[in-house]
Amino acid sequence: MRRLAPMLLAALAVLAAACEKKTQPTGEAGGQPAAQAPATAQGGGTPPAGDDVIVLGEVGALTGGQATFGISSRNGIALALKEANAAGGVKGKKLVVRVYDDQSKPEEAAQAVTRLITQDKVVLILGEVASSSSLAMAEKAQAAGVPMITPSSTNPSVTEKGDNIFRVCFIDPFQGFVMAKFARENLKLNKVAVLQDNKSAYSIGLTEVFRQKFAEMGGKITVTESYSQGDTDYRAQLTAIKKTQPEGIYVPGYYSEVGVIARQARELGLKVPLMGGDGWDSEKLFELGGSAIDGSYFSNHYSPDNPDPRVTKFIADYKADYNGAVPDALAALAYDAARVAIEALKNAPDTSGPALRAAIAKTKDFPGVAGNITLDEKRNAVKSAVVLKVADGKSTYVTTISP
């Protein structure tokens, strides 16, 4: 397949790069109204020169199979920058962000990060969501000495790429433990099958931990079946799973496949609950899965049902900018990642890589909307997870599980 150049979503965005009119935030983009910002532009271009701006970089899946992840993340980052600039920016300078679409492809994410570093001269990078894409990006950022914060990539290997790589979310070992514990203690399940994406670092990591923890808690894994991202027929794997008579099925994949898997499972007479991770978090899950996904559960980073005032304010502000849309966990985590970056820019003596890296590493008890953030010695966030239940086209809070 021919490799496509990453698409630059906006030449300059103080909010986010422009997309469809219905999702554009209010305010200005690089000094011009957001609605007038170009929808797409080939290539990287040149960020504004001068001492009055600080240029950040963002890479996300704005098209392709994980597009809702990238759009939510872009919106969350845009809101954080809008608020910071309204409060005077950082040390008197305006924050701008250069946004690239990686089309849900790790190789495009790597190319986009290289362009951000070598052409756009960004001081810090935000992204990605998918762990496979963040792994590709992290290699480039680490080699260049440019700090990178992933809002929501949970595979442990991402931050293991080096001391310039950070995250504001929990990691797969904890997320796998959360759902294993929930399956055993809350759902009282004894036998569970697993259906994993064997080409996804995210899915493989969650599978490994879930299998281990569920067994340690006295449960039995009846079988582990695999598919590849982009598949559309899962009936053979589901038929093999059905023969083992599980009481639940753990499906640690992305919404784009999980919804279809749920429909085909019900068609084959598998009525047991499905369980998964934060990769399920998308409005598209309900569209793809319909009523077949009802009665299923997934671990996540935050719930919009949380009555905390900072969460309710974030939701109100987000809805005001995005036509009433309720922010998902990807938007919340991206908002938090951008705010951690902004705080580091305020605290660092300058915008050099070493100075920013040191400032980010000192993050402790930061008041995020997806939970307080303290970064450990491996640059991972230590925080709780929530479990949500899917029913009637929405997800609702069930419980919180702490480390």
mmCIF file of C-alpha atoms in Angstrom:
data_model
loop_
_atom_site.group_PDB
_atom_site.id
_atom_site.type_symbol
_atom_site.label_atom_id
_atom_site.label_comp_id
_atom_site.label_asym_id
_atom_site.label_seq_id
_atom_site.Cartn_x
_atom_site.Cartn_y
_atom_site.Cartn_z
ATOM 1 C CA MET A 1 0.000 0.000 0.000
ATOM 2 C CA ARG A 2 1.262 3.446 -0.884
ATOM 3 C CA ARG A 3 2.410 5.457 2.142
ATOM 4 C CA LEU A 4 0.487 8.694 2.548
ATOM 5 C CA ALA A 5 2.035 11.833 4.022
ATOM 6 C CA PRO A 6 0.498 12.817 7.369
ATOM 7 C CA MET A 7 -2.118 15.527 6.974
ATOM 8 C CA LEU A 8 -1.621 18.701 8.920
ATOM 9 C CA LEU A 9 -5.037 19.500 10.352
ATOM 10 C CA ALA A 10 -4.394 23.186 10.797
ATOM 11 C CA ALA A 11 -1.533 25.459 10.035
ATOM 12 C CA LEU A 12 -1.767 26.850 13.504
ATOM 13 C CA ALA A 13 -4.244 26.096 16.291
ATOM 14 C CA VAL A 14 -4.522 27.689 19.668
ATOM 15 C CA LEU A 15 -7.580 25.575 20.099
ATOM 16 C CA ALA A 16 -7.388 22.453 17.983
ATOM 17 C CA ALA A 17 -6.829 21.880 14.327
ATOM 18 C CA ALA A 18 -10.017 22.444 12.444
ATOM 19 C CA CYS A 19 -12.344 19.611 11.527
ATOM 20 C CA GLU A 20 -16.017 19.544 10.677
ATOM 21 C CA LYS A 21 -17.835 22.723 11.610
ATOM 22 C CA LYS A 22 -19.963 20.935 14.192
ATOM 23 C CA THR A 23 -16.897 20.059 16.270
ATOM 24 C CA GLN A 24 -14.983 23.329 15.974
ATOM 25 C CA PRO A 25 -14.393 25.142 19.257
ATOM 26 C CA THR A 26 -15.219 28.788 19.611
ATOM 27 C CA GLY A 27 -12.499 31.425 19.784
ATOM 28 C CA GLU A 28 -9.488 31.993 17.606
ATOM 29 C CA ALA A 29 -6.930 29.751 15.940
ATOM 30 C CA GLY A 30 -3.553 31.396 15.653
ATOM 31 C CA GLY A 31 -5.095 34.848 15.548
ATOM 32 C CA GLN A 32 -7.848 34.007 13.078
ATOM 33 C CA PRO A 33 -11.331 32.684 13.797
ATOM 34 C CA ALA A 34 -11.326 28.907 14.113
ATOM 35 C CA ALA A 35 -14.004 28.595 11.467
ATOM 36 C CA GLN A 36 -11.633 30.203 8.954
ATOM 37 C CA ALA A 37 -8.745 27.860 9.662
ATOM 38 C CA PRO A 38 -7.983 25.534 6.735
ATOM 39 C CA ALA A 39 -9.557 22.104 7.165
ATOM 40 C CA THR A 40 -6.494 20.309 5.832
ATOM 41 C CA ALA A 41 -3.109 21.251 4.484
ATOM 42 C CA GLN A 42 -0.440 19.017 3.042
ATOM 43 C CA GLY A 43 2.927 19.080 4.741
ATOM 44 C CA GLY A 44 4.195 20.662 7.897
ATOM 45 C CA GLY A 45 4.658 24.280 6.979
ATOM 46 C CA THR A 46 6.432 26.708 9.267
ATOM 47 C CA PRO A 47 5.188 27.755 12.707
ATOM 48 C CA PRO A 48 5.105 31.466 13.494
ATOM 49 C CA ALA A 49 8.504 32.917 14.243
ATOM 50 C CA GLY A 50 9.255 35.250 17.098
ATOM 51 C CA ASP A 51 9.553 35.341 20.832
ATOM 52 C CA ASP A 52 5.859 35.792 21.574
ATOM 53 C CA VAL A 53 4.730 32.172 21.042
ATOM 54 C CA ILE A 54 5.533 28.703 22.357
ATOM 55 C CA VAL A 55 4.890 25.957 19.799
ATOM 56 C CA LEU A 56 3.716 22.516 20.924
ATOM 57 C CA GLY A 57 3.167 19.474 18.722
ATOM 58 C CA GLU A 58 0.290 17.026 18.641
ATOM 59 C CA VAL A 59 -0.117 13.733 16.765
ATOM 60 C CA GLY A 60 -3.417 11.876 16.696
ATOM 61 C CA ALA A 61 -5.678 9.611 14.679
ATOM 62 C CA LEU A 62 -8.097 12.099 13.146
ATOM 63 C CA THR A 63 -8.997 9.675 10.367
ATOM 64 C CA GLY A 64 -8.861 5.891 10.098
ATOM 65 C CA GLY A 65 -10.107 3.169 12.407
ATOM 66 C CA GLN A 66 -9.429 5.056 15.661
ATOM 67 C CA ALA A 67 -10.547 8.507 14.536
ATOM 68 C CA THR A 68 -12.849 9.173 17.475
ATOM 69 C CA PHE A 69 -9.831 8.784 19.788
ATOM 70 C CA GLY A 70 -7.863 11.440 17.951
ATOM 71 C CA ILE A 71 -10.758 13.863 17.649
ATOM 72 C CA SER A 72 -11.599 13.618 21.354
ATOM 73 C CA SER A 73 -7.946 14.102 22.281
ATOM 74 C CA ARG A 74 -7.564 17.071 19.941
ATOM 75 C CA ASN A 75 -10.624 18.703 21.474
ATOM 76 C CA GLY A 76 -9.367 18.207 25.029
ATOM 77 C CA ILE A 77 -5.972 19.702 24.209
ATOM 78 C CA ALA A 78 -7.629 22.604 22.411
ATOM 79 C CA LEU A 79 -9.725 23.441 25.458
ATOM 80 C CA ALA A 80 -6.706 23.389 27.775
ATOM 81 C CA LEU A 81 -4.740 25.742 25.511
ATOM 82 C CA LYS A 82 -7.711 28.050 25.100
ATOM 83 C CA GLU A 83 -8.000 28.394 28.864
ATOM 84 C CA ALA A 84 -4.264 28.952 29.315
ATOM 85 C CA ASN A 85 -4.115 31.642 26.653
ATOM 86 C CA ALA A 86 -7.200 33.362 28.082
ATOM 87 C CA ALA A 87 -5.308 33.554 31.385
ATOM 88 C CA GLY A 88 -2.298 35.207 29.748
ATOM 89 C CA GLY A 89 -0.422 32.266 28.262
ATOM 90 C CA VAL A 90 2.875 31.137 29.747
ATOM 91 C CA LYS A 91 5.319 33.799 30.891
ATOM 92 C CA GLY A 92 3.600 36.280 28.619
ATOM 93 C CA LYS A 93 3.782 34.037 25.564
ATOM 94 C CA LYS A 94 0.905 32.591 23.570
ATOM 95 C CA LEU A 95 0.633 28.814 23.257
ATOM 96 C CA VAL A 96 0.055 27.348 19.804
ATOM 97 C CA VAL A 97 -0.118 23.725 18.700
ATOM 98 C CA ARG A 98 0.820 22.084 15.421
ATOM 99 C CA VAL A 99 -1.481 19.091 14.796
ATOM 100 C CA TYR A 100 -0.859 16.129 12.489
ATOM 101 C CA ASP A 101 -3.216 13.299 11.568
ATOM 102 C CA ASP A 102 -1.461 9.912 11.628
ATOM 103 C CA GLN A 103 -4.458 8.158 10.011
ATOM 104 C CA SER A 104 -4.429 5.529 12.800
ATOM 105 C CA LYS A 105 -1.102 4.185 11.474
ATOM 106 C CA PRO A 106 2.045 3.842 13.620
ATOM 107 C CA GLU A 107 4.359 4.491 10.671
ATOM 108 C CA GLU A 108 2.562 7.769 9.956
ATOM 109 C CA ALA A 109 2.792 8.730 13.631
ATOM 110 C CA ALA A 110 6.573 8.282 13.466
ATOM 111 C CA GLN A 111 6.788 10.447 10.355
ATOM 112 C CA ALA A 112 4.616 13.134 11.927
ATOM 113 C CA VAL A 113 6.774 13.336 15.060
ATOM 114 C CA THR A 114 9.910 13.610 12.952
ATOM 115 C CA ARG A 115 8.357 16.516 11.086
ATOM 116 C CA LEU A 116 7.281 18.217 14.307
ATOM 117 C CA ILE A 117 10.826 17.996 15.645
ATOM 118 C CA THR A 118 12.886 18.782 12.545
ATOM 119 C CA GLN A 119 10.640 21.230 10.669
ATOM 120 C CA ASP A 120 8.226 22.728 13.168
ATOM 121 C CA LYS A 121 10.781 22.922 16.017
ATOM 122 C CA VAL A 122 8.214 22.162 18.718
ATOM 123 C CA VAL A 123 9.355 22.182 22.352
ATOM 124 C CA LEU A 124 7.058 19.372 23.513
ATOM 125 C CA ILE A 125 4.858 16.695 21.938
ATOM 126 C CA LEU A 126 1.395 15.476 22.977
ATOM 127 C CA GLY A 127 0.072 12.092 21.791
ATOM 128 C CA GLU A 128 -0.835 9.418 20.916
ATOM 129 C CA VAL A 129 -3.724 7.276 22.186
ATOM 130 C CA ALA A 130 -2.944 3.907 20.569
ATOM 131 C CA SER A 131 0.102 2.356 22.235
ATOM 132 C CA SER A 132 1.521 1.061 18.949
ATOM 133 C CA SER A 133 1.559 4.610 17.570
ATOM 134 C CA SER A 134 3.001 6.068 20.775
ATOM 135 C CA LEU A 135 5.786 3.489 20.707
ATOM 136 C CA ALA A 136 6.699 4.596 17.181
ATOM 137 C CA MET A 137 6.626 8.246 18.244
ATOM 138 C CA ALA A 138 8.550 7.740 21.471
ATOM 139 C CA GLU A 139 11.646 6.445 19.693
ATOM 140 C CA LYS A 140 11.885 9.638 17.650
ATOM 141 C CA ALA A 141 11.159 11.990 20.546
ATOM 142 C CA GLN A 142 13.613 10.288 22.872
ATOM 143 C CA ALA A 143 16.402 10.355 20.290
ATOM 144 C CA ALA A 144 15.828 14.068 19.713
ATOM 145 C CA GLY A 145 15.597 14.926 23.406
ATOM 146 C CA VAL A 146 12.110 16.416 23.033
ATOM 147 C CA PRO A 147 9.710 15.619 25.905
ATOM 148 C CA MET A 148 6.559 13.720 24.944
ATOM 149 C CA ILE A 149 3.437 13.174 27.034
ATOM 150 C CA THR A 150 0.973 10.523 25.943
ATOM 151 C CA PRO A 151 -2.473 11.177 27.363
ATOM 152 C CA SER A 152 -3.765 7.632 27.187
ATOM 153 C CA SER A 153 -1.350 4.985 25.873
ATOM 154 C CA THR A 154 -1.360 2.297 28.559
ATOM 155 C CA ASN A 155 1.247 -0.192 27.334
ATOM 156 C CA PRO A 156 4.200 -0.130 29.797
ATOM 157 C CA SER A 157 6.757 -0.170 26.980
ATOM 158 C CA VAL A 158 5.876 3.367 25.896
ATOM 159 C CA THR A 159 7.605 5.164 28.768
ATOM 160 C CA GLU A 160 10.365 2.559 28.807
ATOM 161 C CA LYS A 161 11.621 4.155 25.582
ATOM 162 C CA GLY A 162 13.449 6.739 27.666
ATOM 163 C CA ASP A 163 13.437 9.539 30.197
ATOM 164 C CA ASN A 164 11.782 12.049 27.859
ATOM 165 C CA ILE A 165 8.581 9.992 27.610
ATOM 166 C CA PHE A 166 5.727 10.491 30.094
ATOM 167 C CA ARG A 167 2.070 9.543 30.461
ATOM 168 C CA VAL A 168 -0.859 10.826 32.541
ATOM 169 C CA CYS A 169 -2.843 7.564 32.511
ATOM 170 C CA PHE A 170 -2.506 4.274 34.365
ATOM 171 C CA ILE A 171 -0.776 1.352 32.628
ATOM 172 C CA ASP A 172 -1.946 -2.038 31.387
ATOM 173 C CA PRO A 173 -0.746 -4.089 34.371
ATOM 174 C CA PHE A 174 -3.085 -2.059 36.565
ATOM 175 C CA GLN A 175 -5.932 -2.011 34.042
ATOM 176 C CA GLY A 176 -5.684 -5.788 33.544
ATOM 177 C CA PHE A 177 -5.750 -6.255 37.313
ATOM 178 C CA VAL A 178 -8.805 -4.000 37.627
ATOM 179 C CA MET A 179 -10.964 -6.063 35.293
ATOM 180 C CA ALA A 180 -9.684 -9.402 36.667
ATOM 181 C CA LYS A 181 -10.628 -8.259 40.166
ATOM 182 C CA PHE A 182 -14.010 -6.959 39.003
ATOM 183 C CA ALA A 183 -14.754 -10.216 37.165
ATOM 184 C CA ARG A 184 -13.952 -12.331 40.222
ATOM 185 C CA GLU A 185 -15.212 -10.177 43.081
ATOM 186 C CA ASN A 186 -18.088 -8.199 41.585
ATOM 187 C CA LEU A 187 -19.395 -10.450 38.834
ATOM 188 C CA LYS A 188 -18.408 -13.669 40.669
ATOM 189 C CA LEU A 189 -17.131 -15.271 37.456
ATOM 190 C CA ASN A 190 -15.144 -18.503 37.646
ATOM 191 C CA LYS A 191 -14.478 -19.220 33.954
ATOM 192 C CA VAL A 192 -13.581 -16.573 31.368
ATOM 193 C CA ALA A 193 -12.436 -16.770 27.740
ATOM 194 C CA VAL A 194 -10.215 -14.153 26.085
ATOM 195 C CA LEU A 195 -10.419 -12.718 22.560
ATOM 196 C CA GLN A 196 -7.384 -10.526 21.819
ATOM 197 C CA ASP A 197 -6.050 -8.467 18.918
ATOM 198 C CA ASN A 198 -2.734 -10.158 18.180
ATOM 199 C CA LYS A 199 -1.355 -7.157 16.281
ATOM 200 C CA SER A 200 -1.993 -4.589 19.009
ATOM 201 C CA ALA A 201 0.557 -3.939 21.760
ATOM 202 C CA TYR A 202 -2.321 -2.586 23.845
ATOM 203 C CA SER A 203 -4.470 -5.696 23.500
ATOM 204 C CA ILE A 204 -1.626 -8.154 24.006
ATOM 205 C CA GLY A 205 -0.487 -6.344 27.144
ATOM 206 C CA LEU A 206 -3.935 -6.339 28.696
ATOM 207 C CA THR A 207 -4.458 -10.001 27.841
ATOM 208 C CA GLU A 208 -1.229 -11.046 29.517
ATOM 209 C CA VAL A 209 -2.019 -9.280 32.778
ATOM 210 C CA PHE A 210 -5.698 -10.235 32.883
ATOM 211 C CA ARG A 211 -4.918 -13.914 32.346
ATOM 212 C CA GLN A 212 -2.282 -13.898 35.078
ATOM 213 C CA LYS A 213 -4.312 -11.978 37.661
ATOM 214 C CA PHE A 214 -7.568 -13.826 37.034
ATOM 215 C CA ALA A 215 -5.790 -17.142 37.547
ATOM 216 C CA GLU A 216 -4.062 -15.871 40.691
ATOM 217 C CA MET A 217 -7.487 -14.964 42.072
ATOM 218 C CA GLY A 218 -8.717 -18.515 41.544
ATOM 219 C CA GLY A 219 -10.378 -18.103 38.155
ATOM 220 C CA LYS A 220 -9.876 -20.227 35.041
ATOM 221 C CA ILE A 221 -9.113 -19.017 31.507
ATOM 222 C CA THR A 222 -10.980 -21.458 29.272
ATOM 223 C CA VAL A 223 -9.333 -20.412 25.986
ATOM 224 C CA THR A 224 -7.531 -17.489 24.328
ATOM 225 C CA GLU A 225 -8.481 -16.716 20.732
ATOM 226 C CA SER A 226 -7.003 -14.015 18.479
ATOM 227 C CA TYR A 227 -7.990 -11.692 15.644
ATOM 228 C CA SER A 228 -6.235 -8.862 13.801
ATOM 229 C CA GLN A 229 -7.291 -5.227 13.786
ATOM 230 C CA GLY A 230 -9.456 -4.576 10.756
ATOM 231 C CA ASP A 231 -11.023 -8.045 10.679
ATOM 232 C CA THR A 232 -14.789 -8.111 10.223
ATOM 233 C CA ASP A 233 -15.686 -11.766 10.799
ATOM 234 C CA TYR A 234 -15.011 -13.200 14.256
ATOM 235 C CA ARG A 235 -17.415 -16.137 14.108
ATOM 236 C CA ALA A 236 -14.741 -18.847 13.995
ATOM 237 C CA GLN A 237 -13.061 -17.535 17.163
ATOM 238 C CA LEU A 238 -16.405 -17.006 18.904
ATOM 239 C CA THR A 239 -17.549 -20.522 18.004
ATOM 240 C CA ALA A 240 -14.365 -21.938 19.542
ATOM 241 C CA ILE A 241 -14.966 -19.812 22.643
ATOM 242 C CA LYS A 242 -18.584 -20.959 22.931
ATOM 243 C CA LYS A 243 -17.483 -24.591 23.103
ATOM 244 C CA THR A 244 -15.560 -23.880 26.323
ATOM 245 C CA GLN A 245 -18.734 -22.582 28.053
ATOM 246 C CA PRO A 246 -17.239 -19.441 29.632
ATOM 247 C CA GLU A 247 -19.168 -17.249 32.042
ATOM 248 C CA GLY A 248 -17.693 -14.119 30.494
ATOM 249 C CA ILE A 249 -15.412 -13.035 27.635
ATOM 250 C CA TYR A 250 -12.555 -10.547 28.015
ATOM 251 C CA VAL A 251 -12.128 -8.540 24.791
ATOM 252 C CA PRO A 252 -9.310 -5.993 25.296
ATOM 253 C CA GLY A 253 -9.576 -4.364 21.889
ATOM 254 C CA TYR A 254 -10.755 -1.110 20.361
ATOM 255 C CA TYR A 255 -14.363 -0.031 19.894
ATOM 256 C CA SER A 256 -14.122 -0.430 16.116
ATOM 257 C CA GLU A 257 -13.880 -4.206 16.463
ATOM 258 C CA VAL A 258 -15.594 -4.751 19.812
ATOM 259 C CA GLY A 259 -18.998 -3.543 18.611
ATOM 260 C CA VAL A 260 -18.997 -6.031 15.735
ATOM 261 C CA ILE A 261 -17.682 -8.805 17.992
ATOM 262 C CA ALA A 262 -20.586 -8.201 20.375
ATOM 263 C CA ARG A 263 -23.155 -8.502 17.582
ATOM 264 C CA GLN A 264 -21.650 -11.712 16.241
ATOM 265 C CA ALA A 265 -21.345 -13.202 19.725
ATOM 266 C CA ARG A 266 -25.045 -12.671 20.367
ATOM 267 C CA GLU A 267 -25.923 -14.088 16.937
ATOM 268 C CA LEU A 268 -24.081 -17.280 17.919
ATOM 269 C CA GLY A 269 -25.966 -17.544 21.208
ATOM 270 C CA LEU A 270 -23.188 -16.251 23.486
ATOM 271 C CA LYS A 271 -25.170 -14.300 26.075
ATOM 272 C CA VAL A 272 -22.431 -13.913 28.701
ATOM 273 C CA PRO A 273 -21.076 -10.456 29.587
ATOM 274 C CA LEU A 274 -18.201 -9.046 27.581
ATOM 275 C CA MET A 275 -15.455 -7.150 29.395
ATOM 276 C CA GLY A 276 -12.745 -4.839 28.133
ATOM 277 C CA GLY A 277 -10.528 -1.829 28.684
ATOM 278 C CA ASP A 278 -10.431 1.857 27.884
ATOM 279 C CA GLY A 279 -10.164 1.111 24.157
ATOM 280 C CA TRP A 280 -13.936 0.654 24.237
ATOM 281 C CA ASP A 281 -14.534 4.292 25.134
ATOM 282 C CA SER A 282 -16.269 5.793 22.111
ATOM 283 C CA GLU A 283 -19.791 6.751 21.086
ATOM 284 C CA LYS A 284 -19.153 4.555 18.049
ATOM 285 C CA LEU A 285 -19.219 1.494 20.330
ATOM 286 C CA PHE A 286 -22.955 1.909 20.829
ATOM 287 C CA GLU A 287 -23.522 2.513 17.126
ATOM 288 C CA LEU A 288 -21.560 -0.578 16.092
ATOM 289 C CA GLY A 289 -22.700 -2.858 18.907
ATOM 290 C CA GLY A 290 -26.292 -1.763 19.366
ATOM 291 C CA SER A 291 -28.170 -3.670 22.037
ATOM 292 C CA ALA A 292 -25.687 -6.554 21.680
ATOM 293 C CA ILE A 293 -23.173 -4.664 23.803
ATOM 294 C CA ASP A 294 -25.659 -4.119 26.658
ATOM 295 C CA GLY A 295 -24.681 -5.772 29.922
ATOM 296 C CA SER A 296 -20.959 -5.492 29.185
ATOM 297 C CA TYR A 297 -18.296 -3.765 31.278
ATOM 298 C CA PHE A 298 -15.031 -1.921 30.686
ATOM 299 C CA SER A 299 -12.348 -0.248 32.758
ATOM 300 C CA ASN A 300 -11.742 3.430 32.153
ATOM 301 C CA HIS A 301 -9.965 6.533 33.417
ATOM 302 C CA TYR A 302 -12.904 8.724 34.351
ATOM 303 C CA SER A 303 -16.676 8.917 34.436
ATOM 304 C CA PRO A 304 -18.704 11.994 33.461
ATOM 305 C CA ASP A 305 -21.008 11.011 36.344
ATOM 306 C CA ASN A 306 -18.330 12.194 38.791
ATOM 307 C CA PRO A 307 -19.801 15.121 40.825
ATOM 308 C CA ASP A 308 -16.375 16.680 41.550
ATOM 309 C CA PRO A 309 -16.653 20.436 40.763
ATOM 310 C CA ARG A 310 -13.562 20.439 38.556
ATOM 311 C CA VAL A 311 -15.065 17.595 36.499
ATOM 312 C CA THR A 312 -18.439 19.288 36.160
ATOM 313 C CA LYS A 313 -16.752 22.544 35.089
ATOM 314 C CA PHE A 314 -14.656 20.694 32.495
ATOM 315 C CA ILE A 315 -17.756 18.997 31.099
ATOM 316 C CA ALA A 316 -19.685 22.272 30.961
ATOM 317 C CA ASP A 317 -16.831 24.080 29.190
ATOM 318 C CA TYR A 318 -16.342 21.203 26.748
ATOM 319 C CA LYS A 319 -20.041 21.055 25.927
ATOM 320 C CA ALA A 320 -20.059 24.800 25.346
ATOM 321 C CA ASP A 321 -17.269 24.513 22.776
ATOM 322 C CA TYR A 322 -18.382 21.284 21.084
ATOM 323 C CA ASN A 323 -22.118 21.650 20.537
ATOM 324 C CA GLY A 324 -23.211 19.881 23.694
ATOM 325 C CA ALA A 325 -21.017 16.799 23.296
ATOM 326 C CA VAL A 326 -20.121 15.079 26.575
ATOM 327 C CA PRO A 327 -16.334 14.548 26.786
ATOM 328 C CA ASP A 328 -15.161 10.963 26.933
ATOM 329 C CA ALA A 329 -12.101 9.727 28.844
ATOM 330 C CA LEU A 330 -9.814 10.413 25.871
ATOM 331 C CA ALA A 331 -10.825 14.077 25.892
ATOM 332 C CA ALA A 332 -10.378 14.260 29.673
ATOM 333 C CA LEU A 333 -6.925 12.660 29.593
ATOM 334 C CA ALA A 334 -5.760 14.866 26.718
ATOM 335 C CA TYR A 335 -6.997 17.929 28.606
ATOM 336 C CA ASP A 336 -5.006 16.747 31.635
ATOM 337 C CA ALA A 337 -1.901 16.003 29.546
ATOM 338 C CA ALA A 338 -1.967 19.485 28.035
ATOM 339 C CA ARG A 339 -2.413 21.061 31.469
ATOM 340 C CA VAL A 340 0.520 19.071 32.883
ATOM 341 C CA ALA A 341 2.582 20.317 29.928
ATOM 342 C CA ILE A 342 1.474 23.903 30.545
ATOM 343 C CA GLU A 343 2.351 23.635 34.236
ATOM 344 C CA ALA A 344 5.811 22.333 33.314
ATOM 345 C CA LEU A 345 6.297 25.228 30.893
ATOM 346 C CA LYS A 346 5.444 27.636 33.709
ATOM 347 C CA ASN A 347 7.831 25.986 36.166
ATOM 348 C CA ALA A 348 10.788 25.273 33.884
ATOM 349 C CA PRO A 349 13.507 27.952 33.660
ATOM 350 C CA ASP A 350 13.420 27.710 29.864
ATOM 351 C CA THR A 351 11.885 25.606 27.075
ATOM 352 C CA SER A 352 14.887 23.380 26.450
ATOM 353 C CA GLY A 353 14.324 19.622 26.457
ATOM 354 C CA PRO A 354 16.233 18.959 29.707
ATOM 355 C CA ALA A 355 14.476 21.784 31.542
ATOM 356 C CA LEU A 356 11.009 20.672 30.475
ATOM 357 C CA ARG A 357 11.776 17.021 31.159
ATOM 358 C CA ALA A 358 12.826 17.850 34.717
ATOM 359 C CA ALA A 359 9.733 19.980 35.306
ATOM 360 C CA ILE A 360 7.335 17.302 34.027
ATOM 361 C CA ALA A 361 9.030 14.638 36.150
ATOM 362 C CA LYS A 362 8.225 16.639 39.300
ATOM 363 C CA THR A 363 4.456 16.358 38.698
ATOM 364 C CA LYS A 364 2.812 15.412 42.002
ATOM 365 C CA ASP A 365 -0.840 15.513 43.089
ATOM 366 C CA PHE A 366 -1.742 17.490 39.975
ATOM 367 C CA PRO A 367 -5.527 18.072 40.000
ATOM 368 C CA GLY A 368 -6.598 16.378 36.789
ATOM 369 C CA VAL A 369 -10.209 15.916 35.727
ATOM 370 C CA ALA A 370 -9.486 12.206 35.242
ATOM 371 C CA GLY A 371 -8.012 11.967 38.737
ATOM 372 C CA ASN A 372 -5.051 13.435 40.589
ATOM 373 C CA ILE A 373 -1.757 12.784 38.811
ATOM 374 C CA THR A 374 1.507 11.815 40.449
ATOM 375 C CA LEU A 375 4.262 10.563 38.177
ATOM 376 C CA ASP A 376 6.390 7.725 39.533
ATOM 377 C CA GLU A 377 10.066 7.061 38.849
ATOM 378 C CA LYS A 378 9.135 5.363 35.564
ATOM 379 C CA ARG A 379 7.171 8.455 34.445
ATOM 380 C CA ASN A 380 3.817 6.665 34.743
ATOM 381 C CA ALA A 381 0.789 8.112 36.496
ATOM 382 C CA VAL A 382 -0.309 6.440 39.714
ATOM 383 C CA LYS A 383 -4.100 6.702 39.905
ATOM 384 C CA SER A 384 -7.391 4.827 40.310
ATOM 385 C CA ALA A 385 -9.574 3.320 37.578
ATOM 386 C CA VAL A 386 -13.324 3.163 37.207
ATOM 387 C CA VAL A 387 -15.478 0.346 35.849
ATOM 388 C CA LEU A 388 -18.399 1.318 33.615
ATOM 389 C CA LYS A 389 -21.428 -0.721 32.524
ATOM 390 C CA VAL A 390 -22.834 -0.464 29.005
ATOM 391 C CA ALA A 391 -26.613 -0.346 28.640
ATOM 392 C CA ASP A 392 -29.182 1.504 26.537
ATOM 393 C CA GLY A 393 -26.643 3.320 24.398
ATOM 394 C CA LYS A 394 -24.529 4.739 27.203
ATOM 395 C CA SER A 395 -21.997 3.778 29.860
ATOM 396 C CA THR A 396 -22.671 4.305 33.559
ATOM 397 C CA TYR A 397 -20.406 4.267 36.598
ATOM 398 C CA VAL A 398 -20.263 1.026 38.612
ATOM 399 C CA THR A 399 -17.231 1.210 40.911
ATOM 400 C CA THR A 400 -13.744 2.609 41.483
ATOM 401 C CA ILE A 401 -10.731 0.330 41.952
ATOM 402 C CA SER A 402 -7.533 1.784 43.397
ATOM 403 C CA PRO A 403 -3.912 0.598 43.088
#
